[in-house]
Amino acid sequence: MHLHKYEKIWLSFGFAALIIFLSVVGVSAFHQGHTPSGGLQKVDPDNLEATPPFDSPGVYEKEDGSYEVIAIAEAFGYTPTEIQVPAGEEVTFKVTSKDVTHSFSIVDTNVNMMVVPGKVNEKTHTFEDPGTYLIVCNEYCGSGHHFMSMEIEVVEQ
Amino acid sequence: MTAVSIPNPERKLALTNLGIAYTAFIIGTLCGLLQVFIRNDALQLPAWLDYYQILTAHGVLLALIFTTFFIFGFFQSGMSKTLGAFGPKVVLWNWIGLIITTIGTVMATVMIVIGEASVLYTFYAPMMANGFFYVGLALFVIGTWVQSFALVGHYRVWRKANKGEKSPLFAFMTVATIILWVIACLGVVATVLFQFIPWAFGWQDSINVGLSRSLFWYFGHPLVYFWLLPAYIAWYVIVPKLIGGKVFSDSLARLAFILFILFSIPVGFHHQLTEPGIASFWKFLQTVLTFMVIVPSLMTAFSLFAVFETRGRELGGKGLFGWFTKLPWKDVRFTSIFVAMLFFIPGGAGGIINASFQMNEVIHNTLWVVGHFHITVGTPVAMTFFGVTFWLVPYLTKRVFTRSLQRLAFLQIITWSIGMLLMSTAQHVLGLFGAPRRTAYTGYQHEDAQSWFEGIISNHVTMAVGGSILFLSATILVFIVIQLTWFAPKAESVNQEIFPIAVSESKETPKILENWKVWIGVAFVLIAIAYTVPIMDMIQHAPPGSKGFQTW
């Protein structure tokens, strides 16, 4: 098959760009730990009240000084209804759904998690700046989807 | 290539497909217009209609129905043109397929209209629509398969009669697109038949949500290539003829289509990057495979501009860019498609951002995504289809695309471009701020959310102006289609519209490119590598299933 000289140059450039892009993404993901939210833990969506940790949603300080937020999404809101975490500390969000698919997305951060019933989604984030952050549901979940939001308070330590 | 026109049975088939496509188009764009005004708070819907119903209709009618019916109308005309008249069986099965597709369409649309299926066109479980919505979807896909197999049957007849010859490029590309479509649909058919239908009719209590999402996206990504490849056919085969040139390289064109079959299917996880239940390794592997489509995309870009430059120089263009001015800009059939290609440059770049693993978190499910598909399927694909419409409809109806209609067509593509530019730019910017997609309106009581809409570009007015211009443009287009179908003057033999097919030199083209068994085999190997382990895991380690919810 005949390839024009310029086309060879063009495609080599394309391949090189591809390799560089993918290496950057790969190193960032697996060496520096910047993977998107995820997790392989399962739960029974009909029985969250009796399943730790979702039997008591809330904010917990762990032994190593980091924080854990356990939250449940449900049409059209979140439990707990108030979240307060300190700035500068690692916060791990663990979220699941009681009914349909939602999201738990904190505006102005990279916390943008799909919340799928039966699964627990996890994401760790450190808030650098104190303030009030908006959490929205960005996966269509029904007639009240555009009302589904809450705020998270990040306080100075 | 003796007769100018294709035989009557094919003309009727293609015109029926195009007629349904444009009916869906005008209703779908009207829904889009209503949406921008509802979001703007300028419009209150009556109690029996709600935003999410309209949003579902907008997505289904434009992304699925307009595109699919148009594509089959285009394929039927082109296959008859390049391979010869259809036999009676091919005609019959095309009709049967078309009727099944239409029944499915009507069934799903009725369910949406009566409010039984406000689940959007992604219909994510465990939101549960009326069972007949899913039956409609299944019939829609099966109908397209029947039409697909009828066209493949026609192709096989030609191959038998022309042993050892390479098929015409148009037919090759049609078959490649059909192979892609049939393999892609396996996922959605599996989830609809074995998960959604038994669950929605109450034969099964619960549904495996994670599995249904992955099967949907196994289909959902190649779906966009099913829209795009017919546009590429027009770019590779039709456009060179319109400007008086020939196909740059037959073998490269065929290779590009093969690569699209291989690399558009085992990549669905890049739509699920931010969700639980899939290990990072598999998400990353599919990200790598996703990026491979950059190769055929770059090949396509090179080929097209090579044709433009070669032809422009033949016409006397001098210097580095002189050839550019020599192109036939006054021919709306060419200009429309050229502008469509330009839109695909930011569209493709945005796609790379979306698929970039961790970068996806920045834009996932924000208005950015909505902006993205309006400058991919909404303009490059749709406007290429408009460009094809301008000659295909008069070709089929044997009428004349008059000067005044051509001027109107220019107005149409200009308004479409401006409207899309305004609206999609606003959507991209809002998405970067974090504004979510698919919301009736955005009334969050938070200063961040309130500041989203205060920008020069990122405000409701820009989106509403864009949306209004787009609907105006859609109306002009449908007016042109109606004129070309029933009212434009009848063509004489001298001014009969032609079906532009560029010459493609296939003597040097390697035979292996048309050995479908090989490529289908490779495609399934790649799919097996990318999907077997994670899908098995979803089935074997499934959490308790979900019952159905109707939250609208």
XYZ file of C-alpha atoms in Angstrom:
709
model
C 0.000 0.000 0.000
C 1.378 3.321 -1.028
C 1.709 6.115 1.535
C 2.475 9.651 0.471
C 5.623 11.073 2.085
C 3.727 13.911 3.766
C 1.157 11.470 5.004
C 3.916 9.410 6.622
C 5.189 12.516 8.401
C 1.685 13.470 9.458
C 0.870 10.035 10.816
C 4.216 9.707 12.612
C 3.484 13.008 14.270
C 0.043 11.679 15.206
C 1.426 8.458 16.655
C 4.080 10.329 18.612
C 1.465 12.698 20.047
C -0.690 9.727 20.951
C 2.120 7.988 22.811
C 3.017 11.165 24.703
C -0.624 11.855 25.659
C -1.234 8.336 26.859
C 2.027 8.214 28.812
C 1.150 11.431 30.603
C -2.310 10.126 31.440
C -0.963 6.739 32.507
C 1.841 8.075 34.719
C -0.527 10.542 36.318
C -3.038 7.776 36.965
C -0.951 4.905 38.223
C 2.197 6.556 39.508
C 0.703 9.683 41.064
C -2.604 8.081 41.935
C -4.855 10.446 39.974
C -7.532 8.004 38.987
C -11.149 9.010 38.554
C -13.577 8.071 41.298
C -14.483 4.410 41.531
C -14.497 1.418 43.827
C -15.516 -2.201 43.857
C -17.472 -2.386 47.119
C -21.075 -3.612 46.904
C -24.164 -2.917 49.022
C -27.820 -3.875 49.030
C -29.651 -0.707 47.979
C -32.840 -1.867 49.738
C -31.126 -2.446 53.027
C -28.809 0.514 53.551
C -30.212 1.224 57.048
C -28.706 -1.999 58.287
C -25.482 -1.936 56.288
C -22.415 -0.280 57.782
C -21.195 2.315 57.093
C -24.420 3.551 55.484
C -26.488 2.853 58.600
C -25.113 6.109 59.966
C -24.214 8.611 57.267
C -22.061 11.522 58.406
C -18.539 12.874 58.748
C -15.928 10.822 60.602
C -12.387 11.620 61.589
C -10.113 8.652 61.148
C -7.120 7.698 63.246
C -4.605 9.018 60.753
C -6.212 12.461 60.898
C -7.972 12.185 57.558
C -11.730 12.366 57.215
C -14.398 10.152 55.774
C -17.797 11.308 54.556
C -20.481 8.644 54.276
C -23.388 9.836 52.156
C -26.528 8.433 50.589
C -28.164 9.913 47.505
C -31.893 9.515 47.077
C -34.432 11.274 44.847
C -34.056 14.263 45.319
C -31.534 14.920 48.073
C -28.615 13.661 50.116
C -28.159 12.273 53.622
C -26.602 13.718 55.750
C -28.089 17.096 54.967
C -25.155 18.963 56.453
C -21.485 18.264 55.911
C -18.643 20.116 57.570
C -15.000 19.244 56.932
C -11.718 21.033 57.661
C -9.606 22.641 54.966
C -6.232 21.097 54.197
C -7.161 17.566 55.274
C -7.756 14.564 53.113
C -11.448 13.785 52.846
C -12.667 10.503 51.392
C -16.235 10.492 50.148
C -18.097 7.180 50.078
C -21.422 7.492 48.374
C -24.165 5.136 47.281
C -27.757 5.417 46.127
C -30.984 4.246 47.696
C -32.958 4.369 44.467
C -31.989 5.476 40.940
C -28.635 6.585 39.551
C -27.501 10.026 40.749
C -24.273 11.909 41.010
C -22.381 13.594 43.824
C -20.524 16.432 42.172
C -18.834 19.233 44.056
C -18.613 22.386 41.975
C -15.101 23.874 41.652
C -13.415 20.589 42.510
C -12.627 17.374 40.687
C -15.086 15.469 42.844
C -17.570 14.315 40.222
C -18.896 10.915 41.155
C -21.575 8.785 39.604
C -23.750 7.296 42.314
C -25.025 3.906 41.211
C -27.340 1.750 43.348
C -25.669 -1.409 44.613
C -22.181 0.058 44.375
C -20.109 2.344 46.554
C -18.234 5.117 44.805
C -15.132 6.576 46.441
C -13.092 9.688 45.895
C -10.468 11.396 48.004
C -10.118 15.142 47.894
C -8.354 17.835 49.894
C -10.080 21.201 50.057
C -7.408 23.895 50.055
C -9.717 26.873 50.575
C -12.356 27.241 53.278
C -15.824 28.241 52.179
C -19.164 26.872 51.141
C -19.120 24.474 48.218
C -22.120 23.472 46.149
C -22.901 19.801 45.592
C -25.198 19.044 42.666
C -26.672 15.945 41.130
C -25.629 15.986 37.484
C -27.153 12.678 36.431
C -30.818 12.958 35.464
C -32.819 11.265 38.213
C -36.421 12.409 37.730
C -38.740 15.393 37.878
C -36.899 16.983 40.810
C -33.410 16.469 39.397
C -32.691 20.189 39.137
C -33.535 20.668 42.832
C -31.159 17.988 44.007
C -28.275 19.829 45.632
C -26.737 20.637 49.004
C -23.842 22.576 50.428
C -20.639 21.481 52.081
C -18.961 23.664 54.647
C -15.174 23.726 54.555
C -13.843 25.375 57.709
C -10.451 26.752 58.682
C -8.626 24.358 60.962
C -23.585 4.436 -14.597
C -25.868 4.440 -17.629
C -29.158 5.724 -16.295
C -28.938 9.026 -14.434
C -31.582 8.084 -11.928
C -31.921 4.966 -9.805
C -35.011 2.754 -10.295
C -38.360 3.689 -8.793
C -38.535 1.111 -5.976
C -35.265 2.402 -4.493
C -36.358 6.006 -4.966
C -39.542 5.360 -3.011
C -37.692 3.534 -0.266
C -35.110 6.260 0.132
C -37.699 9.052 -0.010
C -39.804 7.358 2.665
C -36.761 7.105 4.924
C -35.844 10.739 4.296
C -39.439 11.866 4.860
C -39.580 10.212 8.285
C -36.125 11.597 9.076
C -37.199 15.173 8.379
C -40.500 14.788 10.240
C -38.522 13.709 13.299
C -36.081 16.540 12.633
C -38.624 19.348 12.779
C -40.365 18.017 15.896
C -37.016 17.359 17.576
C -35.668 20.829 16.869
C -38.934 22.369 18.105
C -38.368 20.504 21.380
C -34.878 22.012 21.476
C -36.317 25.504 21.049
C -38.776 24.944 23.903
C -35.928 23.745 26.124
C -33.829 26.892 25.864
C -36.861 29.004 26.748
C -37.893 26.853 29.677
C -34.367 27.033 31.067
C -34.552 30.776 30.554
C -37.748 30.872 32.620
C -39.446 32.589 29.687
C -41.847 29.759 29.065
C -44.186 27.781 31.280
C -45.262 24.401 29.982
C -48.861 23.233 30.383
C -49.426 20.804 33.240
C -49.586 17.737 31.006
C -46.148 18.297 29.544
C -42.857 18.579 31.356
C -39.296 19.519 30.568
C -37.879 16.020 30.804
C -40.471 14.677 28.392
C -39.397 17.274 25.874
C -35.745 16.597 26.567
C -36.289 12.878 26.000
C -38.113 13.596 22.753
C -35.382 16.005 21.595
C -32.661 13.391 22.153
C -34.533 10.437 20.728
C -35.969 12.216 17.692
C -32.736 13.904 16.616
C -29.950 11.626 17.759
C -31.645 8.329 16.972
C -34.514 8.788 14.568
C -33.422 11.621 12.287
C -29.928 10.178 11.914
C -30.906 6.541 11.424
C -33.669 7.099 8.888
C -31.533 9.570 6.987
C -28.593 7.158 6.937
C -30.660 4.313 5.525
C -32.189 6.560 2.864
C -28.680 7.627 1.863
C -27.370 4.046 1.866
C -30.263 2.681 -0.195
C -29.786 5.338 -2.879
C -26.014 4.965 -2.936
C -26.019 1.169 -2.993
C -28.432 1.170 -5.909
C -26.378 3.825 -7.674
C -23.020 2.093 -7.276
C -23.956 -1.608 -7.372
C -26.979 -1.498 -9.657
C -30.724 -1.963 -9.256
C -32.020 -3.904 -6.255
C -33.574 -7.294 -6.899
C -37.183 -7.833 -5.744
C -36.089 -9.585 -2.543
C -33.753 -6.766 -1.578
C -36.540 -4.249 -2.115
C -39.025 -6.330 -0.127
C -36.731 -6.831 2.856
C -35.779 -3.176 2.882
C -39.477 -2.323 3.135
C -40.071 -4.891 5.864
C -37.137 -3.453 7.803
C -38.309 0.093 7.279
C -41.808 -0.776 8.531
C -40.466 -2.522 11.649
C -38.178 0.436 12.358
C -41.130 2.790 11.996
C -43.402 0.739 14.260
C -40.676 0.739 16.904
C -40.237 4.486 16.520
C -43.949 5.179 16.868
C -44.244 2.911 19.891
C -41.357 4.574 21.734
C -42.536 8.066 20.777
C -46.083 7.424 22.026
C -44.696 6.236 25.363
C -42.642 9.411 25.641
C -45.565 11.658 24.714
C -47.986 10.088 27.212
C -45.363 10.529 29.937
C -44.608 6.861 30.436
C -40.968 7.088 29.433
C -39.299 10.288 30.643
C -36.074 8.355 31.018
C -34.050 10.242 28.387
C -32.487 8.469 25.472
C -29.923 6.775 27.707
C -32.784 5.145 29.735
C -30.513 4.307 32.683
C -31.833 1.677 35.084
C -33.332 1.519 37.619
C -35.581 4.256 36.305
C -38.298 2.180 34.748
C -40.333 3.243 31.737
C -43.399 1.481 30.404
C -42.375 -1.901 28.995
C -43.589 -0.913 25.547
C -40.962 1.826 25.391
C -38.283 -0.875 25.507
C -40.210 -3.042 23.047
C -40.270 -0.013 20.730
C -36.510 0.390 21.074
C -35.946 -3.300 20.353
C -38.156 -3.156 17.253
C -36.333 -0.043 16.100
C -32.980 -1.821 16.247
C -34.313 -5.030 14.696
C -35.848 -3.017 11.840
C -32.504 -1.392 11.118
C -30.887 -4.830 11.136
C -33.364 -6.104 8.562
C -32.608 -3.126 6.298
C -28.899 -3.668 6.952
C -29.014 -7.327 6.008
C -31.028 -6.517 2.895
C -28.284 -4.095 1.799
C -25.559 -6.619 2.619
C -27.522 -9.169 0.561
C -27.455 -6.778 -2.381
C -23.702 -6.368 -1.926
C -23.183 -10.133 -1.863
C -25.090 -10.552 -5.108
C -22.760 -7.986 -6.669
C -19.643 -9.686 -5.298
C -20.759 -13.042 -6.707
C -21.383 -11.503 -10.102
C -18.046 -9.640 -10.044
C -15.662 -12.224 -8.631
C -12.208 -10.943 -7.760
C -13.126 -7.295 -8.181
C -13.036 -4.723 -5.447
C -16.362 -3.183 -4.696
C -17.016 0.502 -5.345
C -15.835 2.661 -2.439
C -19.360 3.808 -1.526
C -20.564 0.210 -1.208
C -17.471 -0.807 0.760
C -17.995 2.016 3.225
C -21.695 1.239 3.553
C -20.944 -2.371 4.396
C -18.283 -1.281 6.899
C -20.768 1.046 8.604
C -23.386 -1.696 8.707
C -20.921 -4.158 10.255
C -20.079 -1.577 12.903
C -23.788 -0.968 13.571
C -24.753 -4.617 13.859
C -21.874 -5.467 16.225
C -22.557 -2.349 18.301
C -26.261 -3.091 18.664
C -25.545 -6.494 20.214
C -24.982 -4.708 23.515
C -28.174 -2.701 23.548
C -30.227 -5.616 22.240
C -28.846 -7.832 25.003
C -29.673 -5.372 27.753
C -33.115 -4.465 26.376
C -34.221 -8.036 25.636
C -32.732 -9.832 28.600
C -32.730 -7.145 31.280
C -35.162 -4.274 30.658
C -38.135 -6.017 29.051
C -38.457 -8.895 31.575
C -38.032 -6.378 34.403
C -40.429 -3.730 33.081
C -43.179 -6.290 32.465
C -42.691 -7.737 35.938
C -41.320 -11.133 34.929
C -38.181 -10.338 36.881
C -38.088 -8.436 40.158
C -34.811 -6.689 39.808
C -32.161 -5.521 37.385
C -28.356 -5.586 37.457
C -27.775 -1.848 37.081
C -24.013 -1.910 36.546
C -24.275 -4.514 33.810
C -27.068 -2.640 32.025
C -25.004 0.545 32.018
C -21.972 -1.188 30.551
C -24.000 -2.956 27.878
C -25.597 0.368 27.000
C -22.228 2.093 26.593
C -20.803 -0.837 24.652
C -23.446 0.334 22.160
C -23.451 4.040 22.996
C -20.006 4.888 21.735
C -20.018 3.080 18.378
C -23.471 4.651 17.957
C -21.713 7.970 17.442
C -19.534 6.375 14.766
C -22.658 5.026 13.123
C -23.711 8.671 12.746
C -20.266 9.820 11.744
C -19.266 7.213 9.150
C -22.056 8.059 6.687
C -20.883 11.663 6.944
C -17.358 10.404 6.243
C -18.692 8.590 3.177
C -19.898 11.943 1.918
C -16.528 13.501 2.775
C -14.484 10.758 1.084
C -16.638 9.880 -1.912
C -19.062 12.735 -2.631
C -17.090 15.895 -1.853
C -14.144 15.166 -4.199
C -16.630 14.817 -7.045
C -18.380 18.067 -6.132
C -15.110 19.959 -6.458
C -14.104 18.076 -9.592
C -11.343 15.973 -8.053
C -10.925 12.301 -7.236
C -10.466 10.221 -4.108
C -6.983 10.835 -2.648
C -6.198 7.215 -1.895
C -8.628 4.341 -2.202
C -6.659 2.039 0.074
C -6.227 4.635 2.829
C -9.934 5.415 2.736
C -10.781 1.741 3.142
C -8.175 1.268 5.847
C -9.618 4.205 7.803
C -13.072 2.609 7.800
C -11.634 -0.735 8.954
C -9.853 1.025 11.822
C -13.120 2.676 12.835
C -14.769 -0.738 13.072
C -11.914 -2.006 15.233
C -11.474 0.942 17.571
C -14.926 2.353 18.110
C -16.442 -0.598 19.942
C -14.138 -1.835 22.744
C -14.116 1.640 24.288
C -17.466 2.164 26.047
C -15.943 2.479 29.524
C -14.704 5.964 28.721
C -18.336 6.997 29.265
C -18.215 5.348 32.694
C -14.891 6.655 33.982
C -16.322 8.223 37.138
C -18.467 5.326 38.253
C -17.896 2.445 40.668
C -17.837 -1.229 39.773
C -15.132 -1.130 37.090
C -11.481 -1.457 38.088
C -9.186 1.395 37.064
C -7.106 -0.931 34.930
C -10.032 -1.695 32.597
C -11.059 1.928 32.440
C -7.514 2.818 31.437
C -7.209 0.020 28.882
C -10.345 1.221 27.133
C -9.060 4.781 27.303
C -5.981 3.650 25.354
C -8.162 1.886 22.772
C -10.364 4.975 22.532
C -7.369 7.094 21.619
C -6.586 4.787 18.698
C -9.420 6.343 16.713
C -7.188 9.367 16.457
C -5.231 7.469 13.783
C -8.053 7.042 11.236
C -9.276 10.531 12.121
C -5.907 12.032 11.223
C -5.803 9.940 8.054
C -9.188 11.307 7.093
C -8.202 14.904 7.765
C -5.062 14.445 5.654
C -6.891 12.832 2.748
C -9.591 15.471 2.596
C -7.278 18.451 2.657
C -5.002 16.725 0.163
C -7.971 16.505 -2.219
C -8.808 20.167 -1.621
C -5.276 21.357 -2.223
C -4.668 19.148 -5.264
C -7.861 20.325 -6.874
C -7.302 23.971 -5.918
C -3.858 23.877 -7.564
C -5.308 22.265 -10.682
C -7.659 25.196 -10.869
C -4.696 27.580 -10.806
C -4.266 28.292 -7.104
C -0.729 29.607 -6.435
C 1.388 29.928 -3.318
C 0.908 28.303 0.032
C -2.808 28.964 0.373
C -3.880 30.186 -3.063
C -5.604 26.869 -3.766
C -8.023 27.597 -0.962
C -9.684 30.470 -2.799
C -10.156 28.332 -5.915
C -12.554 25.903 -4.287
C -16.201 26.114 -5.400
C -17.488 28.158 -2.462
C -20.629 29.173 -4.326
C -21.768 25.570 -4.431
C -23.797 25.105 -1.260
C -23.470 21.328 -1.528
C -19.719 21.759 -0.983
C -19.678 24.741 1.368
C -22.141 23.175 3.792
C -19.955 20.105 4.156
C -16.756 22.133 4.391
C -18.168 24.128 7.313
C -19.327 20.852 8.862
C -15.715 19.627 8.709
C -14.455 22.787 10.400
C -16.821 22.233 13.311
C -15.384 18.771 13.707
C -11.933 20.134 14.589
C -12.956 21.554 18.012
C -15.490 18.720 18.258
C -12.787 16.071 17.951
C -10.432 17.913 20.285
C -13.188 18.120 22.891
C -13.744 14.399 22.489
C -10.098 13.741 23.339
C -10.530 15.795 26.507
C -13.663 13.860 27.458
C -11.958 10.508 27.037
C -8.783 11.530 28.894
C -9.319 9.393 31.980
C -8.891 11.717 34.989
C -9.639 14.834 32.929
C -13.109 13.427 32.404
C -13.944 14.344 36.009
C -13.771 18.015 35.136
C -16.529 17.856 32.560
C -18.438 14.617 33.137
C -22.207 15.230 32.948
C -21.790 18.986 32.777
C -23.200 21.226 30.056
C -19.783 20.864 28.366
C -20.887 17.429 27.169
C -24.051 18.893 25.689
C -21.939 21.501 23.894
C -19.645 18.706 22.716
C -22.278 16.662 20.963
C -23.833 19.703 19.378
C -20.525 20.352 17.604
C -20.053 16.699 16.688
C -23.325 15.028 15.792
C -25.247 18.325 15.835
C -23.129 20.057 13.228
C -20.440 17.984 11.465
C -22.832 15.056 11.029
C -26.114 16.952 10.727
C -24.788 19.631 8.404
C -23.144 17.025 6.175
C -26.571 15.406 5.971
C -28.041 18.799 5.017
C -25.393 19.126 2.300
C -26.333 15.673 1.016
C -30.035 16.522 1.191
C -29.546 19.464 -1.178
C -28.758 17.116 -4.063
C -30.124 13.753 -2.894
C -33.738 14.876 -2.546
C -33.955 16.543 -5.983
C -32.049 13.587 -7.417
C -34.696 11.246 -6.050
C -37.706 13.422 -6.872
C -36.307 14.450 -10.275
C -36.817 18.114 -9.514
C -34.546 21.127 -9.787
C -32.634 22.680 -6.919
C -33.337 26.185 -8.184
C -31.209 29.290 -7.733
C -33.595 30.743 -5.185
C -33.616 27.516 -3.198
C -29.819 27.494 -3.308
C -29.729 30.991 -1.829
C -32.102 29.837 0.878
C -29.836 26.852 1.498
C -26.926 29.229 2.097
C -29.043 31.139 4.588
C -29.867 27.847 6.234
C -26.280 26.699 6.741
C -25.149 30.158 7.835
C -27.881 30.376 10.467
C -27.203 26.832 11.621
C -23.494 27.614 12.036
C -24.069 30.851 13.926
C -26.748 29.359 16.159
C -24.622 26.352 16.953
C -21.524 28.448 17.586
C -23.348 30.636 20.100
C -25.183 27.860 21.841
C -22.402 25.308 22.014
C -19.796 27.840 23.135
C -22.098 28.892 25.969
C -22.606 25.262 26.893
C -18.888 24.462 26.847
C -18.053 27.430 29.081
C -20.900 26.726 31.506
C -19.791 23.127 31.710
C -16.273 24.151 32.692
C -17.780 26.200 35.519
C -19.545 23.045 36.648
C -23.132 23.647 35.498
C -24.831 20.240 35.251
C -26.466 18.947 32.099
C -30.049 17.757 31.725
C -31.612 20.174 34.210
C -34.925 21.901 33.601
C -33.523 25.093 34.984
C -30.643 26.043 37.159
C -31.932 27.714 40.268
C -29.339 26.597 42.817
C -29.181 29.101 45.676
C -25.430 29.340 45.763
C -23.206 32.167 44.643
C -21.118 29.888 42.392
C -24.217 28.740 40.568
C -25.589 32.231 40.290
C -22.357 33.548 38.806
C -22.370 30.854 36.079
C -24.830 32.767 34.011
C -23.328 36.215 34.369
C -20.649 35.812 31.693
C -20.691 37.483 28.304
C -20.921 34.127 26.585
C -22.180 31.965 29.383
C -25.612 33.380 29.954
C -29.132 32.204 29.267
C -29.639 34.830 26.598
C -26.794 33.508 24.434
C -28.199 30.030 24.658
C -31.737 31.191 23.887
C -30.603 33.331 20.954
C -28.552 30.401 19.648
C -31.475 28.027 20.065
C -33.887 30.372 18.302
C -31.551 30.873 15.347
C -31.168 27.114 15.122
C -34.895 26.551 15.018
C -35.261 29.220 12.345
C -32.587 27.376 10.396
C -34.378 24.056 10.864
C -37.589 25.587 9.534
C -35.803 26.883 6.442
C -34.319 23.455 5.840
C -37.653 21.688 6.105
C -39.149 24.297 3.770
C -36.392 23.502 1.251
C -37.013 19.763 1.606
C -40.760 20.242 1.055
C -40.106 22.403 -2.000
C -37.680 19.864 -3.436
C -40.123 17.043 -2.802
C -43.351 18.478 -4.181
C -43.082 21.971 -5.606
C -39.762 22.700 -7.317
C -39.901 22.544 -11.128
C -39.552 19.112 -12.704
C -36.084 18.447 -14.071
C -35.454 17.999 -17.790
C -32.739 15.613 -18.868
C -30.248 18.498 -19.093
C -30.684 19.798 -15.577
C -31.355 16.511 -13.821
C -29.424 16.391 -10.564
C -26.650 13.777 -10.504
C -25.477 11.479 -7.727
C -21.899 12.682 -7.264
C -19.515 9.743 -6.901
C -15.812 10.503 -7.214
C -13.443 8.230 -9.099
C -11.436 6.035 -6.752
C -8.499 4.107 -8.164
C -8.630 0.715 -6.477
C -6.145 -1.248 -8.616
C -3.411 -0.982 -5.987
C -5.712 -1.540 -3.046
C -4.741 -4.674 -1.076
C -7.387 -7.368 -1.256
C -7.214 -8.099 2.448
C -9.034 -4.836 3.136
C -12.213 -6.357 1.765
C -11.858 -9.650 3.601
C -14.574 -8.964 6.149
C -14.131 -12.223 8.032
C -10.648 -11.132 9.072
C -11.758 -7.716 10.315
C -14.861 -8.934 12.089
C -12.651 -11.528 13.761
C -10.125 -8.922 14.897
C -12.960 -6.702 16.123
C -14.332 -9.504 18.298
C -10.887 -10.305 19.667
C -10.455 -6.677 20.744
C -13.946 -6.626 22.243
C -13.205 -9.841 24.120
C -9.956 -8.420 25.499
C -11.571 -5.184 26.628
C -14.814 -6.550 28.015
C -14.710 -10.234 29.022
C -13.137 -9.890 32.459
C -15.031 -6.788 33.654
C -18.397 -8.040 32.341
C -17.932 -11.461 33.923
C -17.075 -9.675 37.122
C -20.245 -7.584 36.926
C -22.324 -10.729 36.519
C -20.558 -12.959 39.052
C -20.103 -10.305 41.718
C -23.376 -8.510 41.176
C -24.831 -6.624 44.133
C -28.503 -7.271 44.969
C -30.499 -6.013 41.978
C -32.653 -2.921 41.874
C -36.408 -2.727 41.603
C -37.931 -0.214 39.207
C -38.522 3.447 40.037
C -40.669 6.030 38.333
C -39.270 9.298 39.589
C -40.850 11.651 37.064
